[in-house]
Amino acid sequence: MISIQLLFVLLMYLLGNVLSIVSLYILFTHSGLHRNFRMVVFLLIMFGLLRSFCVYSLAATNYFIETENGEDVKNIVINAFVFAICGFAISSLFLSIERCIAVYTPKDYERYSSRSSLPCITFLITTVLTTVLGYWANKNNENQIPLITVTTAAGFISLIVSFYQFYACTKWD
């Protein structure tokens, strides 16, 4: 039997998925967006979709998979979930940094954001950091402090960058 709490979690992830698909549509149809911004938002959406797929899979393993195979499937899905959380946190951090640079130094941002190599570098750095941090968190899976540290640090840095961005915007007004 699905609990009310699990049902609410699944509905919230479903709502997030619908909004992510709308965001992907906007991302692909509006060519005026900068390439690096597109890449960061695309990574954020993809890691969010992976995270929700893992939640759906974990909820389904209790009902559709046999007990002996269920534990193996759960372990694989939990490992993927940890990678998705790390990737989402790193992508969120990069989005905050990218927006801060765009607001604080608009001339430099306009000059350098049109280069094709910048989204590739962003993708590579995000993928490498996600792989390293996800591996580190999965290796220490009995102790979730590494995962909590990564997500908290990325969120805290994003918050600092956002406050700095807000301060820079209000300073110019």
Short mmCIF file of N, CA and C in Angstrom, two decimals:
data_model
loop_
_atom_site.label_atom_id
_atom_site.label_comp_id
_atom_site.label_asym_id
_atom_site.label_seq_id
_atom_site.Cartn_x
_atom_site.Cartn_y
_atom_site.Cartn_z
N MET A 1 0.84 -1.19 0.00
CA MET A 1 0.00 0.00 0.00
C MET A 1 0.88 1.24 0.00
N ILE A 2 0.57 2.17 -0.86
CA ILE A 2 1.32 3.42 -0.95
C ILE A 2 0.82 4.37 0.13
N SER A 3 1.76 4.92 0.90
CA SER A 3 1.39 5.84 1.96
C SER A 3 1.06 7.21 1.38
N ILE A 4 0.40 8.01 2.18
CA ILE A 4 0.03 9.36 1.77
C ILE A 4 1.29 10.21 1.53
N GLN A 5 2.30 10.04 2.39
CA GLN A 5 3.54 10.81 2.23
C GLN A 5 4.22 10.47 0.92
N LEU A 6 4.31 9.18 0.60
CA LEU A 6 4.93 8.75 -0.65
C LEU A 6 4.13 9.26 -1.85
N LEU A 7 2.83 9.24 -1.74
CA LEU A 7 1.98 9.74 -2.82
C LEU A 7 2.24 11.23 -3.08
N PHE A 8 2.36 12.02 -2.01
CA PHE A 8 2.66 13.44 -2.17
C PHE A 8 4.04 13.65 -2.80
N VAL A 9 5.02 12.86 -2.37
CA VAL A 9 6.37 12.97 -2.94
C VAL A 9 6.33 12.65 -4.43
N LEU A 10 5.65 11.58 -4.79
CA LEU A 10 5.56 11.20 -6.20
C LEU A 10 4.83 12.25 -7.03
N LEU A 11 3.78 12.82 -6.47
CA LEU A 11 3.05 13.88 -7.19
C LEU A 11 3.91 15.14 -7.36
N MET A 12 4.70 15.47 -6.36
CA MET A 12 5.58 16.64 -6.49
C MET A 12 6.65 16.41 -7.54
N TYR A 13 7.22 15.20 -7.58
CA TYR A 13 8.19 14.88 -8.62
C TYR A 13 7.53 14.89 -10.00
N LEU A 14 6.30 14.41 -10.08
CA LEU A 14 5.58 14.43 -11.35
C LEU A 14 5.34 15.87 -11.82
N LEU A 15 4.95 16.73 -10.91
CA LEU A 15 4.78 18.15 -11.24
C LEU A 15 6.11 18.75 -11.70
N GLY A 16 7.19 18.40 -11.01
CA GLY A 16 8.52 18.87 -11.42
C GLY A 16 8.89 18.38 -12.81
N ASN A 17 8.52 17.14 -13.13
CA ASN A 17 8.82 16.60 -14.46
C ASN A 17 8.04 17.33 -15.55
N VAL A 18 6.78 17.62 -15.29
CA VAL A 18 5.98 18.35 -16.27
C VAL A 18 6.58 19.74 -16.50
N LEU A 19 6.95 20.41 -15.43
CA LEU A 19 7.56 21.74 -15.57
C LEU A 19 8.93 21.65 -16.24
N SER A 20 9.65 20.57 -16.02
CA SER A 20 10.95 20.38 -16.68
C SER A 20 10.78 20.20 -18.18
N ILE A 21 9.75 19.49 -18.58
CA ILE A 21 9.50 19.30 -20.01
C ILE A 21 9.13 20.63 -20.66
N VAL A 22 8.33 21.44 -19.97
CA VAL A 22 8.01 22.78 -20.47
C VAL A 22 9.29 23.61 -20.57
N SER A 23 10.15 23.51 -19.57
CA SER A 23 11.42 24.24 -19.59
C SER A 23 12.31 23.79 -20.73
N LEU A 24 12.33 22.49 -21.01
CA LEU A 24 13.11 21.99 -22.14
C LEU A 24 12.57 22.53 -23.46
N TYR A 25 11.27 22.60 -23.58
CA TYR A 25 10.66 23.16 -24.79
C TYR A 25 11.10 24.62 -24.98
N ILE A 26 11.03 25.39 -23.91
CA ILE A 26 11.45 26.79 -23.99
C ILE A 26 12.94 26.87 -24.30
N LEU A 27 13.72 26.01 -23.71
CA LEU A 27 15.17 26.01 -23.91
C LEU A 27 15.53 25.73 -25.36
N PHE A 28 14.82 24.82 -26.00
CA PHE A 28 15.15 24.45 -27.38
C PHE A 28 14.50 25.36 -28.43
N THR A 29 13.43 26.06 -28.08
CA THR A 29 12.76 26.88 -29.09
C THR A 29 13.21 28.34 -29.09
N HIS A 30 13.82 28.81 -28.02
CA HIS A 30 14.26 30.20 -27.96
C HIS A 30 15.76 30.26 -28.22
N SER A 31 16.11 30.67 -29.42
CA SER A 31 17.52 30.68 -29.81
C SER A 31 18.27 31.88 -29.25
N GLY A 32 17.60 32.81 -28.63
CA GLY A 32 18.26 33.99 -28.08
C GLY A 32 19.00 33.74 -26.78
N LEU A 33 18.84 32.57 -26.20
CA LEU A 33 19.51 32.26 -24.95
C LEU A 33 20.98 31.93 -25.22
N HIS A 34 21.84 32.31 -24.32
CA HIS A 34 23.27 32.03 -24.47
C HIS A 34 23.55 30.54 -24.36
N ARG A 35 24.58 30.11 -25.05
CA ARG A 35 24.90 28.68 -25.11
C ARG A 35 25.23 28.10 -23.75
N ASN A 36 26.03 28.82 -22.97
CA ASN A 36 26.41 28.29 -21.67
C ASN A 36 25.22 28.23 -20.73
N PHE A 37 24.34 29.23 -20.80
CA PHE A 37 23.13 29.21 -19.99
C PHE A 37 22.27 28.00 -20.37
N ARG A 38 22.15 27.74 -21.65
CA ARG A 38 21.39 26.58 -22.11
C ARG A 38 21.98 25.28 -21.56
N MET A 39 23.32 25.18 -21.60
CA MET A 39 23.97 23.96 -21.14
C MET A 39 23.73 23.75 -19.65
N VAL A 40 23.88 24.79 -18.86
CA VAL A 40 23.71 24.66 -17.41
C VAL A 40 22.26 24.29 -17.09
N VAL A 41 21.31 24.95 -17.72
CA VAL A 41 19.90 24.64 -17.47
C VAL A 41 19.57 23.23 -17.96
N PHE A 42 20.12 22.84 -19.10
CA PHE A 42 19.91 21.48 -19.61
C PHE A 42 20.43 20.44 -18.62
N LEU A 43 21.64 20.65 -18.09
CA LEU A 43 22.20 19.72 -17.11
C LEU A 43 21.34 19.68 -15.85
N LEU A 44 20.89 20.83 -15.41
CA LEU A 44 20.04 20.90 -14.22
C LEU A 44 18.75 20.11 -14.43
N ILE A 45 18.14 20.26 -15.59
CA ILE A 45 16.90 19.54 -15.90
C ILE A 45 17.16 18.04 -16.00
N MET A 46 18.24 17.65 -16.66
CA MET A 46 18.53 16.22 -16.84
C MET A 46 18.82 15.54 -15.50
N PHE A 47 19.60 16.20 -14.64
CA PHE A 47 19.85 15.60 -13.32
C PHE A 47 18.57 15.57 -12.48
N GLY A 48 17.71 16.56 -12.64
CA GLY A 48 16.42 16.55 -11.94
C GLY A 48 15.53 15.42 -12.42
N LEU A 49 15.51 15.18 -13.74
CA LEU A 49 14.72 14.07 -14.27
C LEU A 49 15.28 12.73 -13.83
N LEU A 50 16.61 12.61 -13.80
CA LEU A 50 17.23 11.37 -13.32
C LEU A 50 16.89 11.14 -11.86
N ARG A 51 16.93 12.20 -11.08
CA ARG A 51 16.60 12.08 -9.66
C ARG A 51 15.16 11.62 -9.47
N SER A 52 14.23 12.18 -10.22
CA SER A 52 12.83 11.77 -10.08
C SER A 52 12.62 10.36 -10.60
N PHE A 53 13.31 9.98 -11.68
CA PHE A 53 13.21 8.60 -12.17
C PHE A 53 13.69 7.62 -11.11
N CYS A 54 14.74 7.98 -10.38
CA CYS A 54 15.22 7.11 -9.30
C CYS A 54 14.19 6.98 -8.19
N VAL A 55 13.53 8.09 -7.86
CA VAL A 55 12.49 8.03 -6.82
C VAL A 55 11.34 7.14 -7.28
N TYR A 56 10.92 7.28 -8.55
CA TYR A 56 9.86 6.42 -9.07
C TYR A 56 10.28 4.96 -9.02
N SER A 57 11.53 4.69 -9.40
CA SER A 57 12.02 3.31 -9.41
C SER A 57 12.10 2.73 -8.01
N LEU A 58 12.55 3.53 -7.05
CA LEU A 58 12.60 3.04 -5.66
C LEU A 58 11.21 2.73 -5.13
N ALA A 59 10.25 3.58 -5.48
CA ALA A 59 8.87 3.32 -5.04
C ALA A 59 8.32 2.07 -5.70
N ALA A 60 8.69 1.82 -6.95
CA ALA A 60 8.15 0.67 -7.69
C ALA A 60 8.82 -0.64 -7.29
N THR A 61 10.07 -0.60 -6.82
CA THR A 61 10.75 -1.86 -6.49
C THR A 61 10.05 -2.61 -5.37
N ASN A 62 9.41 -1.91 -4.48
CA ASN A 62 8.70 -2.58 -3.39
C ASN A 62 7.49 -3.36 -3.87
N TYR A 63 6.95 -3.00 -5.02
CA TYR A 63 5.71 -3.60 -5.48
C TYR A 63 5.87 -4.53 -6.67
N PHE A 64 6.93 -4.35 -7.48
CA PHE A 64 7.00 -5.08 -8.74
C PHE A 64 8.20 -6.01 -8.89
N ILE A 65 9.15 -5.96 -7.99
CA ILE A 65 10.36 -6.77 -8.15
C ILE A 65 10.44 -7.77 -7.01
N GLU A 66 10.89 -8.98 -7.36
CA GLU A 66 11.01 -10.04 -6.36
C GLU A 66 12.01 -9.63 -5.28
N THR A 67 11.88 -10.25 -4.12
CA THR A 67 12.68 -9.87 -2.97
C THR A 67 14.17 -10.07 -3.19
N GLU A 68 14.58 -11.22 -3.78
CA GLU A 68 16.02 -11.47 -3.93
C GLU A 68 16.66 -10.53 -4.95
N ASN A 69 15.95 -10.17 -5.99
CA ASN A 69 16.48 -9.22 -6.98
C ASN A 69 16.24 -7.77 -6.56
N GLY A 70 15.29 -7.58 -5.70
CA GLY A 70 14.90 -6.23 -5.30
C GLY A 70 16.01 -5.46 -4.60
N GLU A 71 16.79 -6.14 -3.76
CA GLU A 71 17.87 -5.46 -3.05
C GLU A 71 18.96 -5.00 -4.00
N ASP A 72 19.29 -5.83 -5.00
CA ASP A 72 20.30 -5.43 -5.99
C ASP A 72 19.81 -4.23 -6.80
N VAL A 73 18.57 -4.28 -7.21
CA VAL A 73 18.00 -3.16 -7.98
C VAL A 73 17.97 -1.90 -7.13
N LYS A 74 17.57 -2.03 -5.86
CA LYS A 74 17.53 -0.88 -4.97
C LYS A 74 18.91 -0.26 -4.80
N ASN A 75 19.94 -1.09 -4.65
CA ASN A 75 21.30 -0.57 -4.50
C ASN A 75 21.75 0.20 -5.73
N ILE A 76 21.44 -0.34 -6.91
CA ILE A 76 21.81 0.34 -8.15
C ILE A 76 21.06 1.67 -8.28
N VAL A 77 19.78 1.65 -7.97
CA VAL A 77 18.97 2.87 -8.09
C VAL A 77 19.41 3.91 -7.06
N ILE A 78 19.74 3.47 -5.85
CA ILE A 78 20.21 4.41 -4.82
C ILE A 78 21.54 5.03 -5.24
N ASN A 79 22.44 4.23 -5.83
CA ASN A 79 23.71 4.78 -6.32
C ASN A 79 23.46 5.82 -7.41
N ALA A 80 22.55 5.52 -8.33
CA ALA A 80 22.21 6.49 -9.39
C ALA A 80 21.57 7.74 -8.79
N PHE A 81 20.76 7.55 -7.76
CA PHE A 81 20.12 8.68 -7.08
C PHE A 81 21.16 9.61 -6.45
N VAL A 82 22.20 9.02 -5.85
CA VAL A 82 23.27 9.81 -5.25
C VAL A 82 24.00 10.62 -6.33
N PHE A 83 24.28 9.99 -7.48
CA PHE A 83 24.91 10.72 -8.58
C PHE A 83 24.01 11.85 -9.06
N ALA A 84 22.71 11.59 -9.14
CA ALA A 84 21.77 12.62 -9.60
C ALA A 84 21.72 13.79 -8.63
N ILE A 85 21.75 13.51 -7.33
CA ILE A 85 21.74 14.58 -6.34
C ILE A 85 23.01 15.42 -6.46
N CYS A 86 24.16 14.75 -6.58
CA CYS A 86 25.42 15.49 -6.73
C CYS A 86 25.42 16.32 -8.01
N GLY A 87 24.96 15.75 -9.11
CA GLY A 87 24.91 16.49 -10.37
C GLY A 87 23.96 17.66 -10.30
N PHE A 88 22.83 17.48 -9.65
CA PHE A 88 21.86 18.56 -9.51
C PHE A 88 22.45 19.70 -8.68
N ALA A 89 23.15 19.35 -7.59
CA ALA A 89 23.76 20.37 -6.74
C ALA A 89 24.86 21.13 -7.48
N ILE A 90 25.70 20.41 -8.21
CA ILE A 90 26.79 21.05 -8.96
C ILE A 90 26.21 21.92 -10.08
N SER A 91 25.20 21.43 -10.78
CA SER A 91 24.57 22.22 -11.85
C SER A 91 23.92 23.48 -11.29
N SER A 92 23.29 23.35 -10.14
CA SER A 92 22.69 24.51 -9.49
C SER A 92 23.75 25.53 -9.11
N LEU A 93 24.88 25.04 -8.60
CA LEU A 93 25.98 25.93 -8.27
C LEU A 93 26.50 26.64 -9.52
N PHE A 94 26.68 25.91 -10.61
CA PHE A 94 27.16 26.53 -11.85
C PHE A 94 26.15 27.52 -12.42
N LEU A 95 24.87 27.24 -12.25
CA LEU A 95 23.85 28.19 -12.72
C LEU A 95 23.95 29.49 -11.93
N SER A 96 24.14 29.40 -10.62
CA SER A 96 24.28 30.61 -9.81
C SER A 96 25.53 31.40 -10.20
N ILE A 97 26.63 30.69 -10.41
CA ILE A 97 27.87 31.37 -10.81
C ILE A 97 27.70 32.00 -12.19
N GLU A 98 27.10 31.28 -13.11
CA GLU A 98 26.91 31.79 -14.47
C GLU A 98 26.03 33.03 -14.47
N ARG A 99 24.96 33.01 -13.70
CA ARG A 99 24.07 34.17 -13.62
C ARG A 99 24.76 35.35 -12.93
N CYS A 100 25.58 35.06 -11.94
CA CYS A 100 26.32 36.12 -11.25
C CYS A 100 27.28 36.81 -12.21
N ILE A 101 27.99 36.03 -13.00
CA ILE A 101 28.92 36.60 -13.98
C ILE A 101 28.14 37.40 -15.03
N ALA A 102 27.00 36.87 -15.45
CA ALA A 102 26.20 37.56 -16.46
C ALA A 102 25.69 38.91 -15.96
N VAL A 103 25.35 38.98 -14.68
CA VAL A 103 24.82 40.22 -14.13
C VAL A 103 25.94 41.18 -13.74
N TYR A 104 26.98 40.65 -13.14
CA TYR A 104 28.03 41.51 -12.60
C TYR A 104 28.96 42.05 -13.69
N THR A 105 29.27 41.24 -14.70
CA THR A 105 30.14 41.69 -15.80
C THR A 105 29.46 41.41 -17.14
N PRO A 106 28.45 42.17 -17.49
CA PRO A 106 27.68 41.86 -18.70
C PRO A 106 28.49 41.97 -20.00
N LYS A 107 29.42 42.92 -20.08
CA LYS A 107 30.20 43.06 -21.31
C LYS A 107 31.10 41.85 -21.54
N ASP A 108 31.78 41.43 -20.49
CA ASP A 108 32.64 40.24 -20.61
C ASP A 108 31.81 39.00 -20.89
N TYR A 109 30.66 38.91 -20.22
CA TYR A 109 29.80 37.75 -20.44
C TYR A 109 29.33 37.69 -21.88
N GLU A 110 28.90 38.82 -22.42
CA GLU A 110 28.44 38.85 -23.81
C GLU A 110 29.57 38.48 -24.78
N ARG A 111 30.78 38.92 -24.46
CA ARG A 111 31.91 38.67 -25.34
C ARG A 111 32.30 37.19 -25.33
N TYR A 112 32.33 36.57 -24.16
CA TYR A 112 32.84 35.21 -24.06
C TYR A 112 31.76 34.13 -24.11
N SER A 113 30.51 34.48 -23.89
CA SER A 113 29.47 33.45 -23.83
C SER A 113 29.09 32.90 -25.19
N SER A 114 29.48 33.57 -26.25
CA SER A 114 29.12 33.08 -27.58
C SER A 114 30.08 32.01 -28.09
N ARG A 115 31.15 31.76 -27.37
CA ARG A 115 32.11 30.73 -27.78
C ARG A 115 31.50 29.34 -27.60
N SER A 116 31.81 28.47 -28.54
CA SER A 116 31.27 27.11 -28.48
C SER A 116 31.96 26.26 -27.44
N SER A 117 33.18 26.60 -27.09
CA SER A 117 33.92 25.77 -26.14
C SER A 117 33.41 25.91 -24.71
N LEU A 118 32.79 27.03 -24.38
CA LEU A 118 32.35 27.26 -23.01
C LEU A 118 31.29 26.25 -22.54
N PRO A 119 30.25 25.94 -23.32
CA PRO A 119 29.31 24.90 -22.87
C PRO A 119 29.97 23.52 -22.75
N CYS A 120 30.92 23.24 -23.63
CA CYS A 120 31.63 21.95 -23.54
C CYS A 120 32.45 21.86 -22.27
N ILE A 121 33.11 22.96 -21.92
CA ILE A 121 33.90 22.99 -20.68
C ILE A 121 32.98 22.87 -19.48
N THR A 122 31.85 23.57 -19.51
CA THR A 122 30.88 23.47 -18.42
C THR A 122 30.36 22.05 -18.27
N PHE A 123 30.03 21.42 -19.39
CA PHE A 123 29.56 20.03 -19.36
C PHE A 123 30.64 19.11 -18.80
N LEU A 124 31.88 19.28 -19.25
CA LEU A 124 32.97 18.43 -18.80
C LEU A 124 33.23 18.59 -17.31
N ILE A 125 33.29 19.83 -16.84
CA ILE A 125 33.55 20.07 -15.42
C ILE A 125 32.40 19.52 -14.57
N THR A 126 31.17 19.75 -14.99
CA THR A 126 30.02 19.23 -14.24
C THR A 126 30.03 17.71 -14.19
N THR A 127 30.33 17.09 -15.31
CA THR A 127 30.35 15.62 -15.37
C THR A 127 31.47 15.05 -14.51
N VAL A 128 32.65 15.65 -14.58
CA VAL A 128 33.78 15.15 -13.79
C VAL A 128 33.51 15.34 -12.30
N LEU A 129 33.05 16.53 -11.91
CA LEU A 129 32.75 16.77 -10.49
C LEU A 129 31.64 15.85 -9.99
N THR A 130 30.62 15.65 -10.80
CA THR A 130 29.53 14.75 -10.42
C THR A 130 30.04 13.33 -10.26
N THR A 131 30.88 12.88 -11.17
CA THR A 131 31.42 11.52 -11.10
C THR A 131 32.28 11.34 -9.86
N VAL A 132 33.17 12.29 -9.60
CA VAL A 132 34.06 12.18 -8.45
C VAL A 132 33.27 12.25 -7.14
N LEU A 133 32.41 13.25 -7.03
CA LEU A 133 31.65 13.41 -5.79
C LEU A 133 30.63 12.30 -5.59
N GLY A 134 29.99 11.86 -6.68
CA GLY A 134 29.05 10.75 -6.57
C GLY A 134 29.74 9.45 -6.19
N TYR A 135 30.93 9.21 -6.76
CA TYR A 135 31.70 8.02 -6.39
C TYR A 135 32.11 8.09 -4.92
N TRP A 136 32.55 9.26 -4.49
CA TRP A 136 32.97 9.44 -3.11
C TRP A 136 31.79 9.22 -2.16
N ALA A 137 30.64 9.76 -2.51
CA ALA A 137 29.45 9.59 -1.66
C ALA A 137 28.98 8.14 -1.66
N ASN A 138 29.02 7.47 -2.82
CA ASN A 138 28.59 6.07 -2.87
C ASN A 138 29.58 5.14 -2.18
N LYS A 139 30.86 5.49 -2.22
CA LYS A 139 31.87 4.66 -1.55
C LYS A 139 31.67 4.70 -0.04
N ASN A 140 31.23 5.83 0.46
CA ASN A 140 30.95 5.99 1.89
C ASN A 140 29.45 5.95 2.15
N ASN A 141 28.77 4.98 1.55
CA ASN A 141 27.31 4.98 1.60
C ASN A 141 26.74 4.69 2.98
N GLU A 142 27.51 4.06 3.85
CA GLU A 142 26.99 3.85 5.20
C GLU A 142 27.05 5.14 6.01
N ASN A 143 27.88 6.07 5.56
CA ASN A 143 27.99 7.37 6.20
C ASN A 143 27.61 8.42 5.17
N GLN A 144 26.47 9.04 5.32
CA GLN A 144 25.98 9.97 4.31
C GLN A 144 26.53 11.38 4.47
N ILE A 145 27.54 11.55 5.33
CA ILE A 145 28.12 12.88 5.53
C ILE A 145 28.72 13.43 4.24
N PRO A 146 29.43 12.63 3.40
CA PRO A 146 29.95 13.21 2.15
C PRO A 146 28.85 13.76 1.24
N LEU A 147 27.76 13.02 1.10
CA LEU A 147 26.66 13.50 0.25
C LEU A 147 26.02 14.75 0.83
N ILE A 148 25.80 14.74 2.12
CA ILE A 148 25.21 15.90 2.78
C ILE A 148 26.16 17.10 2.66
N THR A 149 27.46 16.85 2.79
CA THR A 149 28.45 17.92 2.67
C THR A 149 28.44 18.52 1.27
N VAL A 150 28.42 17.66 0.26
CA VAL A 150 28.44 18.15 -1.13
C VAL A 150 27.20 18.98 -1.43
N THR A 151 26.03 18.46 -1.11
CA THR A 151 24.81 19.18 -1.45
C THR A 151 24.66 20.46 -0.61
N THR A 152 25.05 20.40 0.65
CA THR A 152 24.96 21.58 1.50
C THR A 152 25.96 22.64 1.06
N ALA A 153 27.19 22.22 0.75
CA ALA A 153 28.20 23.19 0.32
C ALA A 153 27.81 23.83 -1.00
N ALA A 154 27.34 23.04 -1.96
CA ALA A 154 26.93 23.61 -3.25
C ALA A 154 25.75 24.55 -3.06
N GLY A 155 24.79 24.16 -2.24
CA GLY A 155 23.65 25.04 -1.98
C GLY A 155 24.05 26.31 -1.26
N PHE A 156 24.96 26.19 -0.30
CA PHE A 156 25.41 27.36 0.45
C PHE A 156 26.20 28.31 -0.45
N ILE A 157 27.06 27.77 -1.30
CA ILE A 157 27.81 28.61 -2.23
C ILE A 157 26.86 29.28 -3.22
N SER A 158 25.85 28.53 -3.69
CA SER A 158 24.84 29.13 -4.58
C SER A 158 24.12 30.28 -3.89
N LEU A 159 23.81 30.10 -2.62
CA LEU A 159 23.13 31.14 -1.86
C LEU A 159 24.01 32.38 -1.72
N ILE A 160 25.30 32.18 -1.44
CA ILE A 160 26.23 33.30 -1.33
C ILE A 160 26.34 34.04 -2.66
N VAL A 161 26.47 33.27 -3.74
CA VAL A 161 26.57 33.89 -5.07
C VAL A 161 25.28 34.65 -5.39
N SER A 162 24.13 34.10 -5.03
CA SER A 162 22.86 34.79 -5.28
C SER A 162 22.76 36.09 -4.48
N PHE A 163 23.19 36.05 -3.20
CA PHE A 163 23.18 37.28 -2.41
C PHE A 163 24.14 38.31 -2.98
N TYR A 164 25.28 37.85 -3.43
CA TYR A 164 26.25 38.76 -4.04
C TYR A 164 25.67 39.36 -5.33
N GLN A 165 24.99 38.53 -6.09
CA GLN A 165 24.35 39.00 -7.32
C GLN A 165 23.28 40.03 -6.99
N PHE A 166 22.48 39.77 -5.96
CA PHE A 166 21.45 40.72 -5.55
C PHE A 166 22.08 42.03 -5.09
N TYR A 167 23.15 41.93 -4.32
CA TYR A 167 23.85 43.13 -3.85
C TYR A 167 24.41 43.93 -5.02
N ALA A 168 24.98 43.23 -6.00
CA ALA A 168 25.54 43.92 -7.17
C ALA A 168 24.44 44.62 -7.97
N CYS A 169 23.28 43.98 -8.08
CA CYS A 169 22.16 44.59 -8.83
C CYS A 169 21.62 45.82 -8.11
N THR A 170 21.47 45.74 -6.79
CA THR A 170 20.92 46.87 -6.05
C THR A 170 21.94 48.00 -5.95
N LYS A 171 23.21 47.68 -6.03
CA LYS A 171 24.25 48.71 -5.98
C LYS A 171 24.20 49.58 -7.23
N TRP A 172 23.85 48.99 -8.38
CA TRP A 172 23.81 49.73 -9.63
C TRP A 172 22.54 50.55 -9.79
N ASP A 173 21.50 50.18 -9.08
CA ASP A 173 20.21 50.90 -9.24
C ASP A 173 20.21 52.24 -8.57
#
